Coordinates of C-alpha atoms in Angstrom, one line a residue:
X1 CA 7.3 38.5 -14.6
X2 CA 6.8 38.1 -10.6
X3 CA 4.4 39.7 -8.5
X4 CA 6.9 41.2 -6.1
X5 CA 8.6 43.5 -8.5
X6 CA 6.0 46.1 -8.9
X7 CA 3.3 46.1 -6.2
X8 CA 1.6 48.4 -4.3
X9 CA 0.7 49.4 -1.3
X10 CA -2.2 51.0 0.1
X11 CA -3.0 51.5 3.9
X12 CA -6.1 51.5 5.0
X13 CA -5.9 54.1 7.5
X14 CA -10.0 54.2 8.6
X15 CA -9.8 50.2 9.0
X16 CA -6.2 50.0 10.6
X17 CA -5.1 47.2 8.3
X18 CA -2.6 46.6 5.4
X19 CA -3.2 45.6 2.2
X20 CA -1.0 44.6 -1.2
X21 CA -2.3 44.5 -4.2
X22 CA 0.1 43.3 -6.6
X23 CA 0.6 43.5 -9.6
X24 CA 2.1 40.9 -12.1
X25 CA 4.6 43.2 -14.1
X26 CA 8.0 44.6 -13.9
X27 CA 8.0 47.8 -14.1
X28 CA 8.4 49.1 -17.7
X29 CA 11.0 51.7 -16.3
X30 CA 12.8 51.2 -13.4
X31 CA 14.4 53.9 -11.6
X32 CA 16.7 54.1 -8.9
X33 CA 19.6 56.1 -7.7
X34 CA 22.4 55.4 -5.9
X35 CA 22.0 58.4 -3.5
X36 CA 19.0 59.9 -1.4
X37 CA 17.9 63.1 0.8
X38 CA 15.3 63.1 2.6
X39 CA 14.5 66.3 4.9
X40 CA 17.6 66.2 5.3
X41 CA 19.1 62.9 6.1
X42 CA 21.4 61.0 3.3
X43 CA 21.3 57.0 3.1
X44 CA 23.1 55.0 0.3
X45 CA 22.1 52.4 -2.0
X46 CA 24.7 49.4 -3.3
X47 CA 24.1 48.0 -6.5
X48 CA 23.6 44.3 -6.6
X49 CA 24.2 42.2 -10.5
X50 CA 22.1 39.4 -11.7
X51 CA 23.0 36.1 -10.1
X52 CA 22.2 32.6 -8.6
X53 CA 23.1 32.0 -5.5
X54 CA 21.9 29.0 -3.4
X55 CA 19.6 30.4 -0.8
X56 CA 20.1 28.2 2.6
X57 CA 23.9 28.0 3.1
X58 CA 26.8 30.8 3.9
X59 CA 28.6 31.8 0.5
X60 CA 31.5 29.7 1.6
X61 CA 29.0 26.5 1.3
X62 CA 30.6 26.5 5.5
X63 CA 27.8 27.2 7.2
X64 CA 23.6 26.6 7.2
X65 CA 21.4 28.6 7.7
X66 CA 18.8 27.3 10.6
X67 CA 15.3 27.3 9.5
X68 CA 16.8 27.0 5.6
X69 CA 16.5 24.2 3.4
X70 CA 19.9 24.9 -0.2
X71 CA 17.7 26.1 -2.7
X72 CA 19.2 27.0 -6.1
X73 CA 18.0 30.7 -6.7
X74 CA 18.4 33.6 -9.3
X75 CA 17.8 36.8 -9.7
X76 CA 17.3 39.3 -11.4
X77 CA 18.8 42.6 -10.3
X78 CA 18.4 45.3 -7.3
X79 CA 19.6 48.4 -5.1
X80 CA 19.7 47.7 -2.1
X81 CA 20.4 50.1 1.3
X82 CA 24.0 49.9 2.4
X83 CA 22.7 49.5 6.6
X84 CA 19.2 49.1 7.5
X85 CA 17.2 51.9 7.8
X86 CA 17.7 54.9 10.4
X87 CA 15.8 56.2 12.8
X88 CA 17.0 59.7 11.2
X89 CA 15.4 58.9 7.9
X90 CA 12.1 57.0 9.6
X91 CA 11.5 60.4 11.1
X92 CA 12.2 62.3 8.5
X93 CA 9.4 60.1 7.0
X94 CA 7.0 59.4 9.8
X95 CA 7.3 62.4 12.0
X96 CA 8.2 60.2 15.2
X97 CA 10.8 57.9 16.1
X98 CA 9.7 54.7 18.4
X99 CA 12.9 53.1 18.6
X100 CA 13.5 50.9 21.9
X101 CA 17.1 53.5 23.0
X102 CA 16.5 56.5 20.0
X103 CA 19.4 57.6 18.3
X104 CA 19.1 58.9 14.9
X105 CA 22.5 57.3 13.9
X106 CA 21.4 53.8 15.0
X107 CA 19.0 51.6 13.2
X108 CA 15.2 51.8 13.6
X109 CA 13.4 49.2 15.4
X110 CA 10.3 48.1 17.3
X111 CA 8.3 48.3 14.3
X112 CA 6.2 45.9 12.8
X113 CA 6.1 44.7 9.4
X114 CA 2.8 46.4 8.8
X115 CA 4.2 49.8 10.1
X116 CA 7.2 49.1 7.5
X117 CA 4.8 48.9 5.1
X118 CA 3.2 52.0 6.1
X119 CA 7.4 53.8 5.7
X120 CA 7.5 52.8 2.1
X121 CA 4.1 53.7 1.2
X122 CA 5.0 57.5 2.7
X123 CA 8.6 57.5 1.3
X124 CA 7.4 56.1 -2.1
X125 CA 5.0 59.4 -2.4
X126 CA 7.6 61.3 -0.7
X127 CA 10.5 60.5 -3.5
X128 CA 8.1 59.4 -6.7
X129 CA 9.8 56.6 -6.7
X130 CA 9.1 52.8 -6.1
X131 CA 10.7 51.2 -2.9
X132 CA 10.3 47.9 -1.9
X133 CA 10.7 45.5 1.4
X134 CA 14.0 43.1 0.3
X135 CA 12.8 39.3 0.2
X136 CA 14.1 36.8 1.4
X137 CA 16.2 35.9 -0.9
X138 CA 17.4 38.8 -2.1
X139 CA 18.4 39.8 1.1
X140 CA 20.1 36.8 1.6
X141 CA 21.9 37.5 -1.8
X142 CA 23.2 41.0 -0.8
X143 CA 24.1 39.5 2.8
X144 CA 26.4 37.0 1.6
X145 CA 27.5 39.9 -1.0
X146 CA 28.5 42.2 2.1
X147 CA 30.5 38.6 3.3
X148 CA 27.5 38.9 6.8
X149 CA 28.4 42.2 7.3
X150 CA 26.3 44.3 10.4
X151 CA 23.7 41.5 10.2
X152 CA 23.7 39.7 13.7
X153 CA 23.5 42.2 15.2
X154 CA 19.9 43.0 14.1
X155 CA 17.2 40.8 12.6
X156 CA 15.6 42.0 9.7
X157 CA 12.3 42.2 8.2
X158 CA 11.6 40.3 4.7
X159 CA 8.4 41.0 2.3
X160 CA 7.7 36.5 1.8
X161 CA 5.3 35.5 4.1
X162 CA 7.0 32.5 5.9
X163 CA 7.3 29.1 4.7
X164 CA 9.0 26.2 6.1
X165 CA 11.1 23.9 4.8
X166 CA 8.7 20.6 5.0
X167 CA 5.6 22.5 3.5
X168 CA 6.8 22.2 -0.2
X169 CA 6.9 26.1 -1.1
X170 CA 11.1 25.5 -1.4
X171 CA 12.2 22.4 -3.9
X172 CA 15.8 21.8 -4.7
X173 CA 14.8 20.2 -7.9
X174 CA 14.1 23.4 -9.2
X175 CA 15.3 27.0 -9.9
X176 CA 13.1 29.7 -8.5
X177 CA 13.3 32.4 -10.7
X178 CA 12.6 35.8 -8.6
X179 CA 11.1 33.9 -5.9
X180 CA 8.7 36.0 -3.3
X181 CA 7.5 33.4 -1.1
X182 CA 3.7 31.9 -0.6
X183 CA 1.1 33.6 -2.1
X184 CA -0.3 34.3 1.6
X185 CA 0.5 34.8 4.9
X186 CA 0.6 37.0 8.2
X187 CA 3.8 35.1 9.8
X188 CA 6.6 37.0 7.4
X189 CA 10.3 36.1 7.8
X190 CA 12.2 37.5 9.7
X191 CA 16.1 37.0 9.0
X192 CA 19.5 37.7 10.3
X193 CA 23.3 35.6 8.6
X194 CA 22.6 32.5 9.9
X195 CA 19.0 32.2 10.5
X196 CA 15.4 32.6 8.9
X197 CA 11.8 32.6 11.7
X198 CA 8.6 33.7 11.6
X199 CA 6.8 36.6 12.7
X200 CA 3.5 37.5 12.6
X201 CA 3.3 41.2 10.7
X202 CA 1.8 42.9 13.6
X203 CA 4.5 42.4 16.1
X204 CA 7.6 44.4 17.1
X205 CA 10.1 43.8 19.1
X206 CA 13.9 45.7 19.8
X207 CA 16.1 45.3 17.9
X208 CA 14.2 44.2 14.6
X209 CA 14.7 46.6 11.6
X210 CA 14.7 46.2 7.6
X211 CA 16.2 47.4 4.6
X212 CA 15.3 48.9 1.7
X213 CA 15.2 47.7 -2.5
X214 CA 14.8 49.0 -5.8
X215 CA 15.0 46.5 -9.2
X216 CA 17.3 47.5 -11.8
X217 CA 16.9 47.4 -15.4
X218 CA 19.7 44.3 -15.5
X219 CA 17.2 40.6 -15.7
X220 CA 18.7 37.3 -15.7
X221 CA 20.9 36.1 -18.7
X222 CA 18.5 33.6 -20.9
X223 CA 20.9 31.7 -21.7
X224 CA 21.7 31.2 -18.8
X225 CA 18.0 30.0 -17.6
X226 CA 18.9 27.6 -20.5
X227 CA 21.6 25.9 -18.9
X228 CA 20.2 25.8 -15.5
X229 CA 16.7 25.2 -16.7
X230 CA 16.9 23.1 -19.5
X231 CA 18.6 19.8 -21.1
X232 CA 20.2 21.5 -23.9
X233 CA 24.3 21.6 -24.0
X234 CA 25.5 25.2 -25.6
X235 CA 28.6 24.3 -27.2
X236 CA 30.9 24.9 -30.2
X237 CA 31.9 22.2 -32.8
X238 CA 35.5 21.1 -32.0
X239 CA 37.5 19.5 -34.9
X240 CA 39.5 16.5 -33.6
X241 CA 40.9 15.3 -36.2
X242 CA 44.6 15.8 -35.0
X243 CA 43.5 15.0 -31.4
X244 CA 45.5 18.7 -30.1
X245 CA 46.3 19.2 -26.6
X246 CA 45.7 23.4 -26.0
X247 CA 47.0 25.1 -23.9
X248 CA 44.9 28.2 -22.0
X249 CA 45.8 30.3 -19.6
X250 CA 43.5 32.3 -17.1
X251 CA 44.9 35.1 -14.6
X252 CA 48.4 33.6 -14.5
X253 CA 47.0 30.0 -14.1
X254 CA 46.9 27.7 -17.1
X255 CA 45.1 24.4 -17.9
X256 CA 45.6 21.5 -21.0
X257 CA 42.3 20.8 -22.8
X258 CA 42.8 17.1 -25.1
X259 CA 40.7 17.2 -28.1
X260 CA 38.9 13.4 -28.5
X261 CA 37.9 11.8 -31.2
X262 CA 34.2 11.0 -31.6
X263 CA 32.8 7.7 -31.8
X264 CA 30.6 4.6 -30.7
X265 CA 30.9 2.6 -27.7
X266 CA 28.6 0.5 -25.4
X267 CA 28.0 3.4 -22.9
X268 CA 27.1 1.4 -19.5
X269 CA 28.1 -2.5 -17.4
X270 CA 29.1 -4.8 -19.8
X271 CA 31.3 -7.8 -19.0
X272 CA 34.6 -6.4 -19.8
X273 CA 34.4 -4.2 -17.3
X274 CA 34.4 -6.6 -13.9
X275 CA 37.6 -6.1 -11.6
X276 CA 39.2 -9.6 -11.8
X277 CA 39.2 -11.9 -9.5
X278 CA 37.1 -8.9 -7.4
X279 CA 33.4 -9.8 -6.2
X280 CA 30.5 -6.7 -6.2
X281 CA 26.5 -6.6 -6.6
X282 CA 26.3 -4.6 -10.2
X283 CA 24.3 -1.8 -9.9
X284 CA 20.8 -1.8 -12.0
X285 CA 21.6 1.8 -13.1
X286 CA 24.1 0.6 -15.2
X287 CA 22.5 -1.4 -16.8
X288 CA 21.5 -2.3 -19.6
X289 CA 24.3 -1.6 -21.7
X290 CA 23.7 0.7 -25.2
X291 CA 25.3 2.1 -27.7
X292 CA 25.7 5.5 -27.6
X293 CA 28.0 7.7 -30.9
X294 CA 29.3 10.7 -29.5
X295 CA 30.8 13.6 -32.1
X296 CA 34.2 15.1 -31.6
X297 CA 35.2 17.5 -28.2
X298 CA 37.6 18.3 -25.5
X299 CA 37.8 17.6 -22.0
X300 CA 40.4 19.1 -19.7
X301 CA 43.5 17.1 -18.9
X302 CA 42.5 17.3 -15.7
X303 CA 40.5 18.2 -13.1
X304 CA 40.2 21.8 -12.4
X305 CA 42.6 22.9 -9.6
X306 CA 42.1 24.8 -7.3
X307 CA 44.6 27.5 -8.5
X308 CA 42.5 28.0 -11.4
X309 CA 39.6 28.2 -9.3
X310 CA 40.7 31.1 -7.5
X311 CA 42.6 32.9 -10.7
X312 CA 38.5 33.0 -11.9
X313 CA 36.7 33.3 -9.2
X314 CA 39.3 35.4 -6.9
X315 CA 38.5 33.1 -3.6
X316 CA 37.9 29.4 -3.1
X317 CA 35.1 27.2 -1.5
X318 CA 35.2 26.0 1.8
X319 CA 37.4 22.8 2.5
X320 CA 40.3 24.3 0.2
X321 CA 43.4 24.6 0.6
X322 CA 45.2 27.8 -1.5
X323 CA 48.4 26.7 -0.5
X324 CA 47.7 23.5 -2.6
X325 CA 46.9 25.3 -5.9
X326 CA 47.8 21.9 -8.0
X327 CA 44.6 19.5 -5.6
X328 CA 41.6 19.1 -7.6
X329 CA 38.7 21.9 -6.2
X330 CA 36.4 20.9 -4.3
X331 CA 33.3 21.8 -2.0
X332 CA 31.3 22.9 -4.7
X333 CA 27.6 22.2 -6.2
X334 CA 26.7 21.9 -10.0
X335 CA 25.0 25.5 -9.7
X336 CA 28.6 26.3 -8.4
X337 CA 30.6 25.2 -11.1
X338 CA 28.0 27.1 -14.1
X339 CA 29.0 29.8 -12.2
X340 CA 32.7 29.4 -12.7
X341 CA 31.9 28.4 -16.0
X342 CA 29.6 31.6 -16.9
X343 CA 33.3 33.9 -15.3
X344 CA 35.4 31.4 -17.6
X345 CA 33.8 32.1 -20.7
X346 CA 33.5 36.2 -19.9
X347 CA 37.2 35.8 -20.1
X348 CA 38.3 33.6 -22.4
X349 CA 35.8 34.1 -24.9
X350 CA 35.4 30.2 -25.3
X351 CA 32.5 28.0 -24.7
X352 CA 33.5 25.7 -21.5
X353 CA 31.1 23.5 -19.6
X354 CA 30.4 20.6 -18.1
X355 CA 31.1 17.6 -19.5
X356 CA 28.2 15.1 -20.3
X357 CA 27.5 12.1 -19.1
X358 CA 28.4 10.0 -22.2
X359 CA 31.1 12.6 -23.1
X360 CA 32.4 11.7 -19.6
X361 CA 32.3 7.8 -19.6
X362 CA 33.3 7.8 -23.0
X363 CA 36.9 9.5 -22.7
X364 CA 37.6 7.7 -19.2
X365 CA 37.1 4.5 -21.3
X366 CA 39.7 5.7 -23.4
X367 CA 37.7 6.9 -26.5
X368 CA 38.9 5.2 -29.8
X369 CA 42.2 3.6 -27.6
X370 CA 39.9 1.9 -25.0
X371 CA 42.0 -1.4 -24.0
X372 CA 38.4 -2.4 -22.1
X373 CA 39.0 -1.9 -18.5
X374 CA 37.5 -1.3 -15.3
X375 CA 39.3 2.0 -14.3
X376 CA 40.6 4.4 -16.1
X377 CA 43.6 3.6 -17.6
X378 CA 43.9 0.3 -16.0
X379 CA 42.5 -3.1 -14.7
X380 CA 43.9 -2.4 -11.1
X381 CA 43.0 0.6 -9.5
X382 CA 45.6 1.4 -7.4
X383 CA 47.3 2.8 -11.0
X384 CA 45.4 5.6 -12.1
X385 CA 42.7 6.2 -8.6
X386 CA 43.0 7.7 -5.0
X387 CA 40.3 7.0 -3.5
X388 CA 39.5 5.6 0.3
X389 CA 40.8 2.0 0.4
X390 CA 41.0 -1.3 -2.0
X391 CA 39.3 -4.4 -1.5
X392 CA 42.7 -6.0 0.1
X393 CA 41.8 -2.8 3.4
X394 CA 44.7 -0.9 2.1
X395 CA 44.8 2.5 5.0
X396 CA 42.4 4.4 3.7
X397 CA 43.0 7.9 2.1
X398 CA 41.8 11.3 3.8
X399 CA 42.2 13.8 1.2
X400 CA 43.0 15.1 -1.9
X401 CA 46.2 14.7 -3.5
X402 CA 48.0 17.0 -6.4
X403 CA 46.3 16.2 -10.0
X404 CA 48.5 14.2 -12.4
X405 CA 50.1 12.2 -9.3
X406 CA 49.4 9.2 -11.2
X407 CA 49.6 7.6 -14.4
X408 CA 46.9 8.6 -16.7
X409 CA 44.7 6.5 -19.4
X410 CA 44.7 6.5 -22.7
X411 CA 44.0 9.7 -23.9
X412 CA 46.4 11.4 -21.7
X413 CA 43.4 12.4 -19.1
X414 CA 44.4 12.0 -15.7
X415 CA 42.3 11.2 -12.5
X416 CA 39.1 9.6 -13.7
X417 CA 38.9 7.5 -11.2
X418 CA 39.3 8.9 -7.7
X419 CA 41.0 12.2 -6.9
X420 CA 37.1 14.2 -6.7
X421 CA 33.7 12.8 -8.3
X422 CA 33.6 15.2 -11.2
X423 CA 30.2 16.5 -11.8
X424 CA 28.3 15.9 -15.2
X425 CA 26.1 18.1 -17.4
X426 CA 22.8 15.8 -17.4
X427 CA 20.5 15.4 -15.3
X428 CA 20.1 11.6 -13.7
X429 CA 17.5 9.0 -15.7
X430 CA 17.6 5.9 -16.2
X431 CA 19.1 3.7 -18.9
X432 CA 17.4 2.5 -21.9
X433 CA 18.8 -0.1 -24.3
X434 CA 18.1 1.8 -27.2
X435 CA 20.6 3.5 -29.3
X436 CA 21.4 7.1 -29.0
X437 CA 23.2 10.1 -30.5
X438 CA 24.8 12.8 -28.3
X439 CA 22.5 12.0 -25.3
X440 CA 22.6 15.1 -22.6
X441 CA 20.6 13.1 -19.7
X442 CA 16.3 13.7 -18.2
X443 CA 14.5 16.9 -19.1
X444 CA 13.6 17.1 -16.5
X445 CA 14.8 16.7 -12.1
X446 CA 16.5 18.1 -9.7
X447 CA 19.6 15.4 -9.7
X448 CA 23.0 15.4 -11.8
X449 CA 25.5 12.9 -12.8
X450 CA 28.6 12.8 -10.9
X451 CA 31.4 10.2 -12.0
X452 CA 34.6 8.9 -11.5
X453 CA 34.6 8.5 -7.3
X454 CA 37.1 10.4 -5.0
X455 CA 39.5 9.6 -1.9
X456 CA 36.5 9.3 -0.1
X457 CA 35.3 6.8 -2.0
X458 CA 35.9 2.8 -2.2
X459 CA 37.1 0.9 -5.1
X460 CA 33.9 0.4 -6.6
X461 CA 32.9 3.4 -7.8
X462 CA 36.2 4.2 -9.2
X463 CA 35.2 2.8 -12.3
X464 CA 34.6 3.9 -15.5
X465 CA 30.9 2.8 -16.0
X466 CA 29.6 3.5 -12.3
X467 CA 27.7 6.3 -11.5
X468 CA 25.9 8.7 -8.8
X469 CA 22.3 11.0 -8.7
X470 CA 23.1 13.8 -6.4
X471 CA 20.6 17.3 -5.8
X472 CA 22.5 19.6 -8.1
X473 CA 22.9 22.1 -4.7
X474 CA 24.5 19.8 -2.5
X475 CA 28.3 20.5 -1.5
X476 CA 31.2 18.1 -0.1
X477 CA 34.4 18.1 -0.2
X478 CA 35.2 15.4 -2.5
X479 CA 32.7 17.6 -5.1
X480 CA 34.9 18.9 -8.4
X481 CA 34.9 19.1 -11.7
X482 CA 36.2 18.8 -15.5
X483 CA 35.7 21.3 -18.6
X484 CA 35.0 20.5 -21.5
X485 CA 33.9 22.2 -24.6

């Protein structure tokens, strides 16, 4: 699967050069332990599950990595040394200690990338196991899990040849699976918690060390890869003939799902969508209006709240106040939403998902009960939306408010205009005049659809036909979500 996972280290002692023969095959039977002893020196491994995360930004979506770029990554499971390799372990394997300040309990330093390759080759021969240098993605994934503990004192080598954000290896429009960097390069990645930089593989310096990893048997779930990479929607059939509202509880927090009877509607800007007496340019991406037919589905009565996010994830992203659990969660990317949905589905045994763009607009318009208003539930934005200002220049909003603060639309949905933007499942695609049934967006592309506007938006963004195209890795305090079934 991955050129890195089974690379074979060959040390050419005669020439003094180190080369890497890299096999594309994953080890057929991962062989790892959680505790090791080498010549009386013990070290421990920490097991990390397969998962996805956004490289280039801290796990709380608060701080960017200097020299990095936001990039969604999926990884198979692995184990990594709990601490950087110690001077004691290096000496046990190599016979001498090169460190700048000798202390067997401290991390080894003053070792080049080539030195590390030689060390790993000897360690593998001694133990009969396959140890590897962590890829940059594995390193950052682990350090995020460790919440940056112990990573700022020491720089650490990674396996990858260095690639800058500008030269094309990173591609925020796609999901990278088990990335290993460019194929070649003498400049290798050196990492700290919030920095990444290149360094020649032969350079050694003070406070530059490394960790070890080993692959485990756990692979990233294929079903989730299909969701992240594809444009199919994994759903359970919904029978909305009785239009039931279901209350669901997760770890003490309840929320409601409202069934929506499917039907055919005009999607995109129409004459009835024009707010009376207000001037604005009709965006091209809302045209042409076209007929869309949808099956029954269910949608969250409100946006996902801070309380529900915490009940599922155990914490909340930066810029969310746990003392205000009834406000909508924000500062989440499209990929963060997928992580949340995966965990929620594991807790409930259901198939929660993001709504498609067509489902979102149909529900925002009121479905079969639509009054054909420009905003969700009203012809007057101030009745239904928390937004930044009015055409008359009223005082701007500065923050989101508790869900259900304003009146609902015809189907009982709150805040589909304003409060926070809501991610949809779909990749962005231009509209076509052709009729469609249960559309799910474009098959390719890195931008996903957001709908509804927010507390920080002008009134024009809160219209039911307004659509925004945003990179799936982006986060912002006004970016939230609503559940669908």
